Amino acid sequence: MAGARRRGGICDYLNMKKPSDEPWLKRLMDNTWLLLVLGVLIPLLSYTVWGWVELTVVKPATLP
Amino acid sequence: MSLAIPERGWFKAPAGAEKLWIGLALLWCLVMSVMMPFWHFRGKQNSRGEAYAVQPAAFQARVEQFAAANKVGELAGVPIVEPAPGGDAYLLARMWSWYPVLKLRQGETYRLHLSALDLQHGFSLQPLNMNFQVLPGYDHVLTLTPTSKGEFTIVCNEFCGIGHDKMFGKILVE
Amino acid sequence: MSLDASLPLPPVGGTPTSLAAPGAQARRCETTGLSVCLAAQQFIKLNAVSAVVFLLLGGIAAILLALTRWQAVHLLPVDWFYRILTFHGLNMLIFWILFFEVAVLYFACTVPLKSRLFSRKIAWASFAMMLSGAVMVDYIILRGQADVLMTSYLPLLAHPLFYLGIILVAVGTLTGVFNFFATLYIAKRDRTYEGSVPLVTFGATAAAIIAVVTLLHGAIVMIPTFTYSMGWTGQPDPMWYRMIWWGLGHQSQQVNVCAMVAIWYLIAHLATGAKPVNETVCRGAFVLYILFINLASAHHLLVDPGVGSAWKIWNTSYAMYLAVLASMIHGFTVPASVEMAMREKGYVKGLFGWVMSAPWRNPAFAGFVLSLVIFGFIGGITGVTLGTQQINIIAHNTLRITGHFHATVVGGTSLAFMAVTYYVIPLIFRRDFIWRSAARMQPWLFGIGILLVSLGMSFAGSLGAPRRDYDIDSSGAFGPAAHLFLGVMGVGAILAVIGLFLFVLLCVGTILFGPKTDGRAMADWGTAKALANAQPEAIAEDHWAMKGTIALTFVFLASFAVYYFANWKALADVWPVR
């Protein structure tokens, strides 16, 4: 790639692989920000929000 | 190597032994994934977390009423209370005792209501080693069937202050 | 390379991002040839030294506690037992671990990416908050105004400084994590490297992402609890507190897992030249961690009221055990990388010839292997088993739980951190270790000690012995067998704490008096050397070459299955309950 850079921007563009050619898993692994978003969102929804909802719908005791 | 930038073509599918291991491990994970739901429907020991919101004072009043109505004796100053077979039983955890002593019949199923007056406590039935969490504000209901006779000790296994290790109760099963 | 990468930007504010550029504030490591950012180096040192100080404090607490739970000794009085227990939990599980992890993060975002650290000022702010928070917490505990144990479960209430201190530590760590992500950003923006990040950096990124989740939960739970302790707001619901607290408490340990696994790969590489057999597999495992490992905080709430079966089962299973799959994958890829490296160097005799010839005299290598085995066999297997909704009934709040996490956090993570220190001090502080014969013994002393601690606790717990309890004799429910195992725990603790004190002595002594390595490579602890008969290409092509690892993982799977089903059987013997 060093050679491409010396010749300038156009050759850079032509020589680069298009993102859509890469497998989605590789793109995910290379995307720190997406991993951060998913890594925060999934546990927040599955553990925290769902758990919070479970606790808010606890019914009052009848103590038979 | 793990400290260096990986080579350009690093993304590739697993092969050989690695692939076999991933397959076996995944299979094992699927087996484990099935166990809990299986036991939920077919197993006899489950922790469903059945609970209701309660004011500690209201729960205490209910326990006193239960004890007064079903008292059959005393053990070291604590009332022995025998709930109706198949009925509701109440147990109150407080710093640092379990109230009352329950007398249950082997083979009968009871709805045991557990709650605390003050702090969190741990219901730990020995020597069976059955453990459940008890919180103030929550009526934690366990649908319980004693299948063995004897004198069982309730140890508190959630830290509740300086007298924590001296907090124990009894369940008698005949 | 991504299409949107712009041409390299000129440096902002004078200092170039790339460590290879002129004017970069870096030095070249004489051992590895890598460039080291001087700012990162400074903060690695500060955080690592702080970590070891808190390890020492936690270790003193450990031996006091062990000699109290070993009731034949029963050292501390009852109030100091719970006080020191609070102290031990926080200093070990939070302060030692988090300071060390910040040091790992600063390394992983700079050296492998040839980038400078994003901001010194932010690093100072992070360090100041973490240190002042930790000191605040330790102070208020020792004053007897926070006898609430590490979990501080409401309605137990501590002095407001306790909560404020923890908030400071959490915010400070989050600041350090921000510095890590910002460094990743400028490294990519300014193209200090081309392609994907190295595996160690990827593992550190997983740790950092999980740290964000952890610390978010810390803020959500600690802020209202602090305001309650000040009398400004009402009491948060105790069940809600438990759920959110464990979002901080367990997930902080999952940060540890990622850091530990990243360190395993690092040590394997430094000691044997190991490289991942398949980067995709290793990274895929880290991705599974990122997405699913945090769900398992639910396993602290399995016998709690209020949260139902579906929530418990789904979350405690790490989403159908996908995160456990990740651990099992690392359990193969890490030893496999070592085995392949050794076989490629010519150590091809039989199934385990490569094991016998591995650099066992290297304390980093020995510590790494002990960490792997203890974490995997003891910690992992017990953890997954105890973390099932139903089996938890016969384990919750017993010493089985403490037996499990002493295998994972201490035998696993802490031992791995100690092991990597045998490289960190020569490479970052640039001093060779003093008293090298003692250093070679230290991981064994600590590892075997902690193994006995874990086993003693686990067996006592199986007999019903409660955790966090001053005296199991009060109730009359436990007999001599429980005491025997508490004794085993006590003996193991003595060994482990000697190993811990030795580690601290070696670190302090080396930093102060160790021979400087300026201008030369560090003294070699023992690295596997290539033999004359080595046929690396042939081995590397063979996807079944790692026969020893295959055998070991089969033994692991068999052990797992046996332990797992034995516990279901034990559960079936107790009273029906639902």
Short mmCIF file of C-alpha atoms in Angstrom, two decimals, chain A residues 1-2 5 8-9 12-20 22 25-26 28-58, chain C residues 1-3 7-8 181 184-185 188 191 194 196 202 205 209 212-213 216-217 220 239-240 242-244 246-247 251 280 283-284 287 290-292 294-295 297-298 301 305-308 310-311 314-315:
data_model
loop_
_atom_site.label_atom_id
_atom_site.label_comp_id
_atom_site.label_asym_id
_atom_site.label_seq_id
_atom_site.Cartn_x
_atom_site.Cartn_y
_atom_site.Cartn_z
CA MET A 1 0.00 0.00 0.00
CA ALA A 2 2.91 2.33 0.53
CA ARG A 5 0.02 6.26 -1.33
CA GLY A 8 -1.73 9.78 -4.77
CA GLY A 9 -5.36 9.56 -3.74
CA ASP A 12 -5.50 4.55 -3.05
CA TYR A 13 -9.18 4.47 -3.88
CA LEU A 14 -8.84 2.03 -6.74
CA ASN A 15 -6.69 -0.37 -4.78
CA MET A 16 -8.82 -0.52 -1.70
CA LYS A 17 -11.33 -3.27 -1.17
CA LYS A 18 -14.90 -2.07 -0.86
CA PRO A 19 -16.30 -2.55 2.68
CA SER A 20 -19.26 -4.53 1.35
CA GLU A 22 -15.79 -8.10 3.55
CA LEU A 25 -18.43 -10.86 10.99
CA LYS A 26 -15.07 -9.35 10.10
CA LEU A 28 -18.25 -6.36 13.17
CA MET A 29 -14.96 -7.42 14.74
CA ASP A 30 -13.19 -4.43 13.26
CA ASN A 31 -15.86 -1.96 14.37
CA THR A 32 -15.08 -1.00 17.97
CA TRP A 33 -17.95 1.45 18.19
CA LEU A 34 -20.58 -1.03 17.04
CA LEU A 35 -19.24 -3.58 19.50
CA LEU A 36 -19.46 -0.94 22.25
CA VAL A 37 -23.05 -0.09 21.38
CA LEU A 38 -24.14 -3.74 21.18
CA GLY A 39 -22.12 -4.66 24.27
CA VAL A 40 -23.92 -2.00 26.28
CA LEU A 41 -27.38 -2.36 24.76
CA ILE A 42 -27.79 -6.14 24.92
CA PRO A 43 -27.07 -6.60 28.67
CA LEU A 44 -28.86 -3.35 29.50
CA LEU A 45 -32.04 -4.61 27.84
CA SER A 46 -31.83 -8.30 28.67
CA TYR A 47 -30.65 -8.06 32.27
CA THR A 48 -31.30 -4.57 33.59
CA VAL A 49 -34.44 -3.30 31.88
CA TRP A 50 -36.19 -6.67 31.86
CA GLY A 51 -35.26 -7.23 35.50
CA TRP A 52 -36.43 -3.75 36.44
CA VAL A 53 -39.79 -4.40 34.74
CA GLU A 54 -40.13 -7.72 36.59
CA LEU A 55 -39.77 -5.88 39.88
CA THR A 56 -42.19 -3.08 39.01
CA VAL A 57 -45.00 -5.56 38.26
CA VAL A 58 -44.77 -7.41 41.59
CA MET C 1 -8.33 -1.10 4.94
CA SER C 2 -11.59 0.84 5.04
CA LEU C 3 -12.57 3.09 2.20
CA LEU C 7 -4.90 10.54 4.34
CA PRO C 8 -2.80 10.80 7.51
CA PHE C 181 -11.18 4.37 23.63
CA LEU C 184 -7.99 3.67 19.82
CA TYR C 185 -9.77 6.43 17.94
CA LYS C 188 -7.08 4.65 13.75
CA ARG C 191 -3.24 5.61 10.85
CA GLU C 194 -2.80 -0.60 9.17
CA SER C 196 -7.04 -4.94 12.30
CA PHE C 202 -8.87 -6.74 20.88
CA THR C 205 -11.20 -3.68 24.02
CA ILE C 209 -16.57 -2.38 26.70
CA VAL C 212 -18.48 0.60 30.54
CA VAL C 213 -21.52 -1.58 31.31
CA LEU C 216 -22.86 2.44 34.31
CA HIS C 217 -24.54 0.04 36.74
CA ILE C 220 -27.15 3.81 38.66
CA MET C 239 -34.42 -6.07 45.51
CA TRP C 240 -33.80 -3.38 42.88
CA ARG C 242 -29.45 -6.23 44.49
CA MET C 243 -30.17 -6.45 40.81
CA ILE C 244 -28.37 -3.27 39.83
CA TRP C 246 -24.70 -7.15 40.69
CA GLY C 247 -24.68 -5.37 37.36
CA GLN C 251 -19.73 -7.56 35.44
CA THR C 280 -11.13 -15.38 13.76
CA ARG C 283 -11.76 -12.81 18.26
CA GLY C 284 -15.12 -14.47 17.78
CA VAL C 287 -17.21 -10.95 20.61
CA ILE C 290 -18.89 -8.63 24.67
CA LEU C 291 -22.45 -9.45 23.68
CA PHE C 292 -23.49 -11.97 26.31
CA ASN C 294 -22.82 -9.59 31.30
CA LEU C 295 -26.19 -11.31 31.35
CA SER C 297 -25.03 -11.24 36.75
CA ALA C 298 -28.41 -12.88 37.13
CA LEU C 301 -30.38 -13.55 42.04
CA PRO C 305 -38.07 -13.15 45.04
CA GLY C 306 -39.52 -10.87 42.40
CA VAL C 307 -37.53 -11.86 39.34
CA GLY C 308 -39.16 -14.74 37.53
CA ALA C 310 -37.80 -16.83 32.43
CA TRP C 311 -35.58 -13.87 33.34
CA TRP C 314 -32.36 -16.77 30.01
CA ASN C 315 -29.87 -14.45 31.68
#
